[in-house]
Tab-separated table of C-alpha atoms and ligand atoms in Angstrom:
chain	number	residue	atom	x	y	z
A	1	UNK	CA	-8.119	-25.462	-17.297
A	2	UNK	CA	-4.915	-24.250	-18.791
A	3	UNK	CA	-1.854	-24.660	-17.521
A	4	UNK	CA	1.274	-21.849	-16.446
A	5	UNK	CA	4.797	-23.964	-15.572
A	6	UNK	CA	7.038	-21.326	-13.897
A	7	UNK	CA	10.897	-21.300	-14.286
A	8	UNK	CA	12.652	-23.156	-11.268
A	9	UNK	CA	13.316	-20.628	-8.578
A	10	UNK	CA	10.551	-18.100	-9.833
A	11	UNK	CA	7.575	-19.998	-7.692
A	12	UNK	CA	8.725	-18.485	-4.059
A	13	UNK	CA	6.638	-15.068	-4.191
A	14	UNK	CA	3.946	-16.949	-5.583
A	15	UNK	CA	3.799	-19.322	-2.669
A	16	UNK	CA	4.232	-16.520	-0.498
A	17	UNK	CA	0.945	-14.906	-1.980
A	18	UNK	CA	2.215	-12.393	-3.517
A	19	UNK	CA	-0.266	-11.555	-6.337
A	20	UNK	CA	2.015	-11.004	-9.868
A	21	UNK	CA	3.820	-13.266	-11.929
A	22	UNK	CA	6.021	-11.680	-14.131
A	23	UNK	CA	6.118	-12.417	-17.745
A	24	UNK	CA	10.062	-13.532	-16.837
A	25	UNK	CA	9.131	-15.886	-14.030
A	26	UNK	CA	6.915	-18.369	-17.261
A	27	UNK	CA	8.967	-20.807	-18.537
A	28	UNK	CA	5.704	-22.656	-20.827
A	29	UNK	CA	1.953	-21.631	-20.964
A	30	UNK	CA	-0.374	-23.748	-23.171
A	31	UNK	CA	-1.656	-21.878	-25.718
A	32	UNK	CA	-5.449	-20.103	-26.914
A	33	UNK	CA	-5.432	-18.722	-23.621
A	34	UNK	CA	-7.733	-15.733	-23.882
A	35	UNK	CA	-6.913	-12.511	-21.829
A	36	UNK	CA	-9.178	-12.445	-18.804
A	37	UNK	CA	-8.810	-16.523	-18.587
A	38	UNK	CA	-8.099	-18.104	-15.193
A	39	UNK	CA	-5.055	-20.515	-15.508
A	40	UNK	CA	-3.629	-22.163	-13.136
A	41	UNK	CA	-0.324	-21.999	-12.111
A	42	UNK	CA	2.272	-24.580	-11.544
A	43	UNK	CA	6.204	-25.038	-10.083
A	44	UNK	CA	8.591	-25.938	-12.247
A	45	UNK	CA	8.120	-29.801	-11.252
A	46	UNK	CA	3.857	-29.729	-12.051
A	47	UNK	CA	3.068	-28.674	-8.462
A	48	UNK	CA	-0.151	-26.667	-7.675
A	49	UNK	CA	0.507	-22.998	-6.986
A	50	UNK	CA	-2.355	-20.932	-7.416
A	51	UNK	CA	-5.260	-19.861	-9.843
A	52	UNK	CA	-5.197	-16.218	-11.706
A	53	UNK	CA	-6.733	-14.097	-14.365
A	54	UNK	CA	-3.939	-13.998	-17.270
A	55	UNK	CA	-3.561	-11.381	-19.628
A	56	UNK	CA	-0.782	-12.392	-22.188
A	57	UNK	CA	-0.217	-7.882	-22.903
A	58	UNK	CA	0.743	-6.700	-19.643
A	59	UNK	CA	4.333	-7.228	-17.757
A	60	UNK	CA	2.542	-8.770	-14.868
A	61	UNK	CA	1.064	-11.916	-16.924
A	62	UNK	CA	-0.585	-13.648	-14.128
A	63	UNK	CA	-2.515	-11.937	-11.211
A	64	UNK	CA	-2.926	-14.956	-8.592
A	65	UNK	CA	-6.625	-14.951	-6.926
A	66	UNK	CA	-6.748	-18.572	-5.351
A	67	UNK	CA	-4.189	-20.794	-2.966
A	68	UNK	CA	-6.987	-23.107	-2.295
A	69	UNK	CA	-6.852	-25.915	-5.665
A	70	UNK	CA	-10.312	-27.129	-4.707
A	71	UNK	CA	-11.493	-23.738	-4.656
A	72	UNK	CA	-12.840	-22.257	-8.348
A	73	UNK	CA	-12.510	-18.464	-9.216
A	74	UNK	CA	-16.518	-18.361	-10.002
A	75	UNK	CA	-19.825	-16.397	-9.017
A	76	UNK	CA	-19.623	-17.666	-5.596
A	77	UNK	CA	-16.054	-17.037	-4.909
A	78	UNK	CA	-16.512	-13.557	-6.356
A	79	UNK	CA	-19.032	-13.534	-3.552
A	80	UNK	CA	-17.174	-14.751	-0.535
A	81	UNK	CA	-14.400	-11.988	-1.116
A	82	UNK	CA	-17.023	-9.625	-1.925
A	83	UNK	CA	-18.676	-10.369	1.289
A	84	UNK	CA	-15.545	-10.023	3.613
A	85	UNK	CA	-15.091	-6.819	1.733
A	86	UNK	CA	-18.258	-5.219	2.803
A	87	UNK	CA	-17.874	-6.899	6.465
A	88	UNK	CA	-14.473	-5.081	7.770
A	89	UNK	CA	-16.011	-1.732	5.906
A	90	UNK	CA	-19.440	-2.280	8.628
A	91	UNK	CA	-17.019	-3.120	11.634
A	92	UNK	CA	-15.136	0.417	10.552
A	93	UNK	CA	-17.727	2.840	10.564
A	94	UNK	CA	-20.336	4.650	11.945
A	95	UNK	CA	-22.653	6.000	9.023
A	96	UNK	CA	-23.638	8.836	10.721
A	97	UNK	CA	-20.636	10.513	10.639
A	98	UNK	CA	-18.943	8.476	7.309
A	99	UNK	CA	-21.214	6.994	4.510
A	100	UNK	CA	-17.991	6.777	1.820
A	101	UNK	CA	-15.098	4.746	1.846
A	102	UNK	CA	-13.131	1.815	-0.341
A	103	UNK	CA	-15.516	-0.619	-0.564
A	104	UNK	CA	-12.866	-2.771	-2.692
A	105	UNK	CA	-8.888	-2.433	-2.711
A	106	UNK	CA	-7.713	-4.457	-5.199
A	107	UNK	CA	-5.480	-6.561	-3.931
A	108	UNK	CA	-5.205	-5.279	-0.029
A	109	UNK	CA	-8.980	-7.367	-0.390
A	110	UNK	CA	-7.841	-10.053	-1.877
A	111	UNK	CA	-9.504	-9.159	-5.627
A	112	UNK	CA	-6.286	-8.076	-7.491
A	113	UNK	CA	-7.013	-5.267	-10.430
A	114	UNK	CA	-10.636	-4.492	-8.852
A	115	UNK	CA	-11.613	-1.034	-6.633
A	116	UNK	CA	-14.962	0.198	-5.757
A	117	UNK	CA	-15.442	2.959	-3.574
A	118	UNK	CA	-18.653	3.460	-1.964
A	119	UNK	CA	-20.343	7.174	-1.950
A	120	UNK	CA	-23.174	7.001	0.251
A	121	UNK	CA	-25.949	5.317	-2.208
A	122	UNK	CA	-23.295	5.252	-5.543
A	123	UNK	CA	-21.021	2.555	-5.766
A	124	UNK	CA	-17.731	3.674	-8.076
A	125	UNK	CA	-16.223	0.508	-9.662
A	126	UNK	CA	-12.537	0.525	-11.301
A	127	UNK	CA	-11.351	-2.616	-13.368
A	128	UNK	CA	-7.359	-2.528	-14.266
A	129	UNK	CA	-6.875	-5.600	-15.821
A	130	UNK	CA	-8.977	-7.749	-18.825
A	131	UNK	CA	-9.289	-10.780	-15.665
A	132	UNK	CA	-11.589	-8.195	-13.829
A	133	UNK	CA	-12.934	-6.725	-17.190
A	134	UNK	CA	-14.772	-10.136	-17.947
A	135	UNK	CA	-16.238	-10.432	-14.428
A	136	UNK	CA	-17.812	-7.290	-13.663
A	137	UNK	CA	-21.192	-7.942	-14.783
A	138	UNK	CA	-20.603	-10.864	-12.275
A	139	UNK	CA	-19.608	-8.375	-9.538
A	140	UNK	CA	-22.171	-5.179	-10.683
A	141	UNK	CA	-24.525	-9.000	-9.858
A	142	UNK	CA	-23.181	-9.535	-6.235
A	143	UNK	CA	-22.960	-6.038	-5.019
A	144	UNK	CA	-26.215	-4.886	-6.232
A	145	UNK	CA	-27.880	-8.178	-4.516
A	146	UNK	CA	-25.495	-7.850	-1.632
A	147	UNK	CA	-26.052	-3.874	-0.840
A	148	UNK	CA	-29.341	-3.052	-1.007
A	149	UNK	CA	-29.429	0.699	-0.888
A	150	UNK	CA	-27.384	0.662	-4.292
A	151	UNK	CA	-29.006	3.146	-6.452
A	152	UNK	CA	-26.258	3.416	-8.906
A	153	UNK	CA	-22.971	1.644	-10.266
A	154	UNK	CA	-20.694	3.439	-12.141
A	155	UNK	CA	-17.851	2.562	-13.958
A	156	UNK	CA	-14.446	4.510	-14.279
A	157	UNK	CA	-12.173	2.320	-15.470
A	158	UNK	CA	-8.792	4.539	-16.590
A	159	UNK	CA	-5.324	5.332	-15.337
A	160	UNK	CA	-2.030	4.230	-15.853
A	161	UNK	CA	-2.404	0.452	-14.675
A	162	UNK	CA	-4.874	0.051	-17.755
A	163	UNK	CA	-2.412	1.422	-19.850
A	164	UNK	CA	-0.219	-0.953	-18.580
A	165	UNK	CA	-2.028	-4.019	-19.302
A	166	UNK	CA	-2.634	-2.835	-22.820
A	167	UNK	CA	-6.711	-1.772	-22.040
A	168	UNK	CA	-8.282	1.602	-23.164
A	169	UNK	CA	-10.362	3.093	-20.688
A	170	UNK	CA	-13.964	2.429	-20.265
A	171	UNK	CA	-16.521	4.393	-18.492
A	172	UNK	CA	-20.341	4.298	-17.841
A	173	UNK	CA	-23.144	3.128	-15.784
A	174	UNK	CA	-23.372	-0.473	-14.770
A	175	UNK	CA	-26.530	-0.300	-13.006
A	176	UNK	CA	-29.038	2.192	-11.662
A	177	UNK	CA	-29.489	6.019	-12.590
A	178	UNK	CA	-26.467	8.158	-12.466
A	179	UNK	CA	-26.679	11.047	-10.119
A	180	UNK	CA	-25.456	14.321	-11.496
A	181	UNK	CA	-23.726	15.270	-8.047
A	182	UNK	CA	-23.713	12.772	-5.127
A	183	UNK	CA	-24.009	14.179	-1.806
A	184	UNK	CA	-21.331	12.643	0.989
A	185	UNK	CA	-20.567	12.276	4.763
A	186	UNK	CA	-17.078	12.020	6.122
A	187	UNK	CA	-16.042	12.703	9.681
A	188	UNK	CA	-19.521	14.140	9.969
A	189	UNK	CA	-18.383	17.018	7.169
A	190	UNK	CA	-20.641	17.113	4.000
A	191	UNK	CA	-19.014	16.850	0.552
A	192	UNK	CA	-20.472	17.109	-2.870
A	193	UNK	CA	-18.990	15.420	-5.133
A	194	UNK	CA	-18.298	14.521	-9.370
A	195	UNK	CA	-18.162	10.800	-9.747
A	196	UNK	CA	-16.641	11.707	-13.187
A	197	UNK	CA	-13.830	13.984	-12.156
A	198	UNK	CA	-10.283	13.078	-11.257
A	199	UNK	CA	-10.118	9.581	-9.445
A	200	UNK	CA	-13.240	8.024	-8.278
A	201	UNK	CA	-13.636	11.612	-7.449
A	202	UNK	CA	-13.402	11.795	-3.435
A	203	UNK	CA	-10.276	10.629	-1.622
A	204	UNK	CA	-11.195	8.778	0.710
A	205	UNK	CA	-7.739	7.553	2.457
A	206	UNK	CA	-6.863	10.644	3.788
A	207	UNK	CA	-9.904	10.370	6.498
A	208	UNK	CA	-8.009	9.532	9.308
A	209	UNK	CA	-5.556	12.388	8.184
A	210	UNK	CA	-7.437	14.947	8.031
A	211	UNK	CA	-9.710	13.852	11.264
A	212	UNK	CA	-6.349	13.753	13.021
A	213	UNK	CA	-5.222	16.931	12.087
A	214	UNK	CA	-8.258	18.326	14.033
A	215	UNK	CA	-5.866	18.213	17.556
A	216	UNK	CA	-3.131	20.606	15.618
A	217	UNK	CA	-5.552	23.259	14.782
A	218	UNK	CA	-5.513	26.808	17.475
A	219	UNK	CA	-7.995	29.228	17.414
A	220	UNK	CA	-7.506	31.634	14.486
A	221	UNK	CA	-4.452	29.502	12.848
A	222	UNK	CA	-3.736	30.671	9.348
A	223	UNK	CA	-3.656	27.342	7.049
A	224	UNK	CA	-2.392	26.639	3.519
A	225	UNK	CA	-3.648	23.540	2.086
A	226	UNK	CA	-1.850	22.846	-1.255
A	227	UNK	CA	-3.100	20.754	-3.644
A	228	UNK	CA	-6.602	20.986	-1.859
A	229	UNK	CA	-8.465	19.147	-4.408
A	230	UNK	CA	-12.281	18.827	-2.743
A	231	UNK	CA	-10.797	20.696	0.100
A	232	UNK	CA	-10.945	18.173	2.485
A	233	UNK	CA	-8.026	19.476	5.004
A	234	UNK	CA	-9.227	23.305	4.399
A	235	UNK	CA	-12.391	22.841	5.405
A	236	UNK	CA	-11.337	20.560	8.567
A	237	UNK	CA	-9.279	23.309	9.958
A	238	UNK	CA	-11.847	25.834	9.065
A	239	UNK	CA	-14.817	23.603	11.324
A	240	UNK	CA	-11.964	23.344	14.003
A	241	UNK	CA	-11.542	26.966	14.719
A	242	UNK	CA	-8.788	27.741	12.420
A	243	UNK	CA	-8.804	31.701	10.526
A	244	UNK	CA	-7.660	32.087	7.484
A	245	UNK	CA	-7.262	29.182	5.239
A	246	UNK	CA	-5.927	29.534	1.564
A	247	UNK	CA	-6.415	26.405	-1.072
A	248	UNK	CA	-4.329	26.033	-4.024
A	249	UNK	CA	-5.137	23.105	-6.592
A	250	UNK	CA	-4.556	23.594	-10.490
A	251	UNK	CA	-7.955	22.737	-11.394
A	252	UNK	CA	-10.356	25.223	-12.255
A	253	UNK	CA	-13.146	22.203	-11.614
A	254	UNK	CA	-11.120	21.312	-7.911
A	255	UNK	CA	-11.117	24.687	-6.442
A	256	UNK	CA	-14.838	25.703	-8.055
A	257	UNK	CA	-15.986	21.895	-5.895
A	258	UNK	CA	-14.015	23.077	-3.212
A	259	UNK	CA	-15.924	26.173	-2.550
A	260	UNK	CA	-19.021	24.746	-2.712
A	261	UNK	CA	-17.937	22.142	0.158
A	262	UNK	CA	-16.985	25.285	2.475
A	263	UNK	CA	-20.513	26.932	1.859
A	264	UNK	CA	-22.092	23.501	2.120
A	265	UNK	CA	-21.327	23.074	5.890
A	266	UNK	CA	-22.205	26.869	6.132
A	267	UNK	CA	-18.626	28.528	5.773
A	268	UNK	CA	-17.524	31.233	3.577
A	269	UNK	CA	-15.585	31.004	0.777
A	270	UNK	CA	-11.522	30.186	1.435
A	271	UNK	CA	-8.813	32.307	-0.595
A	272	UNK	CA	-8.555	30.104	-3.252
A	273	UNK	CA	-5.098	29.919	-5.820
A	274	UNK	CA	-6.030	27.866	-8.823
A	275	UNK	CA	-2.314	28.021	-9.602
A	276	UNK	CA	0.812	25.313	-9.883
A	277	UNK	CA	1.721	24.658	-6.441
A	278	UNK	CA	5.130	24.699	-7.592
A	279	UNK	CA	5.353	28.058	-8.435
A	280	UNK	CA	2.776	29.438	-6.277
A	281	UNK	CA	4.613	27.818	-3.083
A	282	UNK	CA	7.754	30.414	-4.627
A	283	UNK	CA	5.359	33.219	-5.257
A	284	UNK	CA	4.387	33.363	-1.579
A	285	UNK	CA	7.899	33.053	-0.232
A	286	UNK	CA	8.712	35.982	-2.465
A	287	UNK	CA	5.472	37.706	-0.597
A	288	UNK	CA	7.215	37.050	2.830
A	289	UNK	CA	3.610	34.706	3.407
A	290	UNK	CA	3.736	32.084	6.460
A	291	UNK	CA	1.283	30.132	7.475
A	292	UNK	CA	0.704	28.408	11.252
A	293	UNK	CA	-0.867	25.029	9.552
A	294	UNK	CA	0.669	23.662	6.057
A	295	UNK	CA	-1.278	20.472	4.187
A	296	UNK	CA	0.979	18.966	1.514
A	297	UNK	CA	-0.431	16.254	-0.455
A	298	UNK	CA	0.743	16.176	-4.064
A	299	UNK	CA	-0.326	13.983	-6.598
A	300	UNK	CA	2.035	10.696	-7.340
A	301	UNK	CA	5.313	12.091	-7.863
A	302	UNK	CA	6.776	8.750	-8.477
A	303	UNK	CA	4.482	6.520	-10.808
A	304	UNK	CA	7.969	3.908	-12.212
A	305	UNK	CA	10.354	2.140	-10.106
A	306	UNK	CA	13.209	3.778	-12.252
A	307	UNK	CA	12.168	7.131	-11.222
A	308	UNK	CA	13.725	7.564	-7.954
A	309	UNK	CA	16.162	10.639	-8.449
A	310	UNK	CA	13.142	12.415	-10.535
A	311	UNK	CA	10.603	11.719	-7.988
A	312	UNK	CA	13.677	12.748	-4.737
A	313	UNK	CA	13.986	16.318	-6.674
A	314	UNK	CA	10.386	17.150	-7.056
A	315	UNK	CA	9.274	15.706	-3.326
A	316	UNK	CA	12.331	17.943	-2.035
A	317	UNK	CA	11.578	21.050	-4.310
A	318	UNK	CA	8.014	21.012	-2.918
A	319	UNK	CA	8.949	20.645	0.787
A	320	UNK	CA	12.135	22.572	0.998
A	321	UNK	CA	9.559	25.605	-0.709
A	322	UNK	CA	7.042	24.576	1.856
A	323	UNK	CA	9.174	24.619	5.070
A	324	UNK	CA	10.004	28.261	4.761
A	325	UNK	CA	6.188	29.235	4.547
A	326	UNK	CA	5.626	27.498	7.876
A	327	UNK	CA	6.025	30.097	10.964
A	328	UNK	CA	8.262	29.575	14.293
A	329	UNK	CA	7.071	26.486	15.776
A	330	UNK	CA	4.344	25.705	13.103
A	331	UNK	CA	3.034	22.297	12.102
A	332	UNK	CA	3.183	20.589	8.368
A	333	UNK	CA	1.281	17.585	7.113
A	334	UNK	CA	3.410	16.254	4.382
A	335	UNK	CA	2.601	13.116	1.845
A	336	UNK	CA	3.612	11.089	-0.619
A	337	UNK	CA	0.746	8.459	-2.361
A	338	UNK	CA	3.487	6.933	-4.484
A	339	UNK	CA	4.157	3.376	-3.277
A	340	UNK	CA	7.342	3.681	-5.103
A	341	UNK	CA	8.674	6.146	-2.823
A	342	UNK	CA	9.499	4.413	0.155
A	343	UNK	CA	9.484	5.192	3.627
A	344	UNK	CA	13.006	5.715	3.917
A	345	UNK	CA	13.259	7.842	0.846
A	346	UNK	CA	10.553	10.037	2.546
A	347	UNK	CA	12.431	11.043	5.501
A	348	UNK	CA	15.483	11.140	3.839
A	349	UNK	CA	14.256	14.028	1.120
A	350	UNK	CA	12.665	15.473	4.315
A	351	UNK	CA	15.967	15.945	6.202
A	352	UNK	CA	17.251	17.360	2.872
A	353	UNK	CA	14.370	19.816	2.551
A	354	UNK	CA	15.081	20.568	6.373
A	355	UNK	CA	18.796	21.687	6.181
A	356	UNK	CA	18.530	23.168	2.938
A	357	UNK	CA	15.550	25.707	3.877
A	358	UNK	CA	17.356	26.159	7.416
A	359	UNK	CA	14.740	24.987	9.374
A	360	UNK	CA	15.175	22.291	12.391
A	361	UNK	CA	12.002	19.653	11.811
A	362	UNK	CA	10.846	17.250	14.385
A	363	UNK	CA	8.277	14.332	13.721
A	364	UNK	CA	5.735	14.029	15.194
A	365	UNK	CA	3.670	11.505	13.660
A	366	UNK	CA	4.410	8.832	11.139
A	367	UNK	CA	0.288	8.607	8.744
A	368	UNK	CA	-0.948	6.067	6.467
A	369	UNK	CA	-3.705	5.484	4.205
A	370	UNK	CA	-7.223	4.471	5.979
A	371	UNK	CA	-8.064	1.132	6.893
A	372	UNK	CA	-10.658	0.975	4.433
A	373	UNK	CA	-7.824	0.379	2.206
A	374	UNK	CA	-6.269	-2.235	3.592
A	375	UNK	CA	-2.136	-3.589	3.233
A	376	UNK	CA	-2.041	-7.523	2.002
A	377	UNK	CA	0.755	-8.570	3.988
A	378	UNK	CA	1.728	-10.474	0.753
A	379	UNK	CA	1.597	-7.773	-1.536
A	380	UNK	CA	3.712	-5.005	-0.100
A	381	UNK	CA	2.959	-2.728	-3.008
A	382	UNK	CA	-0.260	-2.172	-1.445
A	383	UNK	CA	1.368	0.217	1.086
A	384	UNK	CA	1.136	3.397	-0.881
A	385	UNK	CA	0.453	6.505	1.111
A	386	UNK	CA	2.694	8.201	3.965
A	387	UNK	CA	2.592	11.391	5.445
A	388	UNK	CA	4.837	13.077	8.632
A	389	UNK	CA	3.480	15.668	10.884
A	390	UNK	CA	6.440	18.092	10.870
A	391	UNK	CA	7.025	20.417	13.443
A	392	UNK	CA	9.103	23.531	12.380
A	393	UNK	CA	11.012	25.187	14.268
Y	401	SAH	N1	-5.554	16.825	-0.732
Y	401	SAH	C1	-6.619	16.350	-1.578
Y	401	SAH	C2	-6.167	15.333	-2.603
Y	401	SAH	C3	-5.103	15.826	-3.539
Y	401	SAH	S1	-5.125	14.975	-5.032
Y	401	SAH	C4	-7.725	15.773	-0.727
Y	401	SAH	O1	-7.586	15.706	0.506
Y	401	SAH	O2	-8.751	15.375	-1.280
Y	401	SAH	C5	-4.006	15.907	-5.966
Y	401	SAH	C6	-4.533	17.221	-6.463
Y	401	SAH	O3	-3.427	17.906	-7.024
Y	401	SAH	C7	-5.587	17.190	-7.570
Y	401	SAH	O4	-6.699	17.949	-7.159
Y	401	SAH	C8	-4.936	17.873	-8.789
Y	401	SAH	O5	-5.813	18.721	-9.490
Y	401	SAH	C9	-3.863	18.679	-8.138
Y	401	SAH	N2	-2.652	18.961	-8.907
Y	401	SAH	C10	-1.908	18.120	-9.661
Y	401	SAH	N3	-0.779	18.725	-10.085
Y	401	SAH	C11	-0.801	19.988	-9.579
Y	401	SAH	C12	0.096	21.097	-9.614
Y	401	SAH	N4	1.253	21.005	-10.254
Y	401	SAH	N5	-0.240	22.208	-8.940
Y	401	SAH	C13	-1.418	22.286	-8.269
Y	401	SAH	N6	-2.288	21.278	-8.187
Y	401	SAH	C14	-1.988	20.139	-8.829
């Protein structure tokens, strides 16, 4: 096997388990390594670190897999992790009420670069870097032997990170027929949904979100849910007793699936804005419009370390524009899915947004993504998604 010697001082975050090695952190790599290759990684003085797929394009060169040396990245380690993966997902739900989740989150599972979410009988893989490219028809292998009701694989492999690591996107079926709509469960409300639209096309970590959000809901509440997508949040409130809910999502393809999720579990159709929720957040300020719920879960507003002040405006321009559309004592679910925005930073633009539209905000919960896609305590990058419940006063 190859061979990675790290500059002295760069082999403490490896050793810690943290997944990347920077290009920086390399001081000598033997050469013909092919992208994809598993190399092992060693200290500056020969020691054994860890093994990892390498991919000489991307910024993070290395992505460690293995602490164990007598343990080889093959078939049957593939396996093992694959295994564990599906195990936690079985102890976490019922499948009654929930047949969709992460099956696979990248590194949070201990399989850096690789996601599959699970929609009822469709699996929905994503590879971001070459290391997983060459081993998914190893993987497509396992979890069609390991899941039996598996009718269909499908690969969506596109975004950003493959950008990053220098690989155009790829897309198709792995295995199995591929449904035209797939037909979903989650919190006992049915969903139909595009494999092939945005994402994997569900999101799946807002489940305990928009379960919990259940408790806020009075009978007759108005709600505005903006960037509704599939309409998850909408459509709770509307099963919970709420009146009238309005969706807003820029997609002509979003609000169309949204609709048919309403009139799926027997609901008519929401007001619906396919509009910028930038400006249409303005438009019904201008209308003198509140609202007794508020959903606001935005798209990542901060995809690069370096855009902090960027990411602070546009976080505060859409909740300083949403605080003023929430009535007297009203409740807001706000979010941010970028992992570069941090905790801190969240509450801090909040606070902002709260003096500035001259409201006084309490918290009243602090949210995170699902458990079905887990944090490595290693890899703090897998910590993405927050959200507050805000009450405004
Ligand atoms: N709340 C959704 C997920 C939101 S994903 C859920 O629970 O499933 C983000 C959504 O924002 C996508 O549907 C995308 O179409 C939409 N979007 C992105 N930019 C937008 C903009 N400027 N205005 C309105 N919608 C936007």
């Amino acid at each position: 096997m190859k061979n990675a010697i790290l500059i002295k001082g760069k082999e403490k975050q490896p050793l810690n388990k943290h997944s990347y090695i920077f290009s920086g952190a390399v001081e000598k790599i033997d050469s013909d390594i092919a992208p994809g290759e598993v190399v092992c990684v060693r200290t500056h003085e020969g020691k054994f670190i860890a093994y990892g797929h390498y991919n000489p394009t991307s910024g993070i060169v290395i992505r460690l897999l293995e602490w164990n040396e007598n343990k080889h990245v093959n078939e049957s380690w593939f396996r093992e992790k694959i295994l564990s993966s599906i195990a936690l997902r079985k102890s976490l739900f019922d499948s009654k009420d929930t047949d969709s989740f992460r099956l696979i989150f990248s590194e949070g599972d201990f399989l850096p670069g690789l996601i599959v979410d699970k929609f009822a009988d469709t699996l929905v893989l994503q590879s971001h870097t070459s290391g997983m490219d060459k081993e998914k028809s190893a993987i497509v292998k396992i979890l069609t032997e390991e899941i039996a009701s598996i009718t269909c694989i499908y690969e969506k492999s596109d975004g950003d990170g493959r950008k990053m690591e220098g690989l155009s996107n790829s897309a198709g079926v792995l295995f199995g027929i591929m449904p035209d709509k797939v037909m979903i469960r989650e919190n006992g409300i049915k969903y139909k949904i595009d494999i092939t639209s945005q994402k994997t096309g569900f999101y799946a970590d807002q489940r305990n979100n928009r379960a919990l959000l259940k408790k806020y809901i009075k009978k007759d509440d108005s709600v505005l849910d903006l960037f509704s997508f599939t309409g998850g949040f909408g459509l709770t409130t509307a099963l919970n007793g709420a009146g009238e809910i309005t969706l807003c999502d820029s997609s002509a393809e979003a609000i169309a699936a949204a609709k048919v999720n309403f009139r799926l579990n027997g609901l008519d159709d929401p007001e619906a804005a396919e509009k910028d929720c930038f400006d249409y957040i303005r438009e019904l300020h201008r209308e003198k419009r509140q609202f007794d719920i508020i959903i606001l879960d935005p798209p990542k507003l901060m995809p690069k370390k370096n855009d902090a002040i960027k990411a602070m405006r546009a976080y505060k321009d859409l909740n300083f524009n949403t605080m003023r559309l929430v009535k007297k004592g009203g409740i807001m679910f706000t979010f941010s899915c970028s992992g570069n925005f941090t905790p801190e930073m969240f509450k801090e633009m909040i606070a902002y947004s709260a003096k500035d539209s001259g409201r006084t905000v309490q918290i009243l919960e602090q949210l995170h993504q699902a458990s079905d896609h887990p944090v490595s305590v290693s890899v703090p990058e897998t910590e993405y998604l927050k959200g507050l419940v805000l009450r405004v006063l």
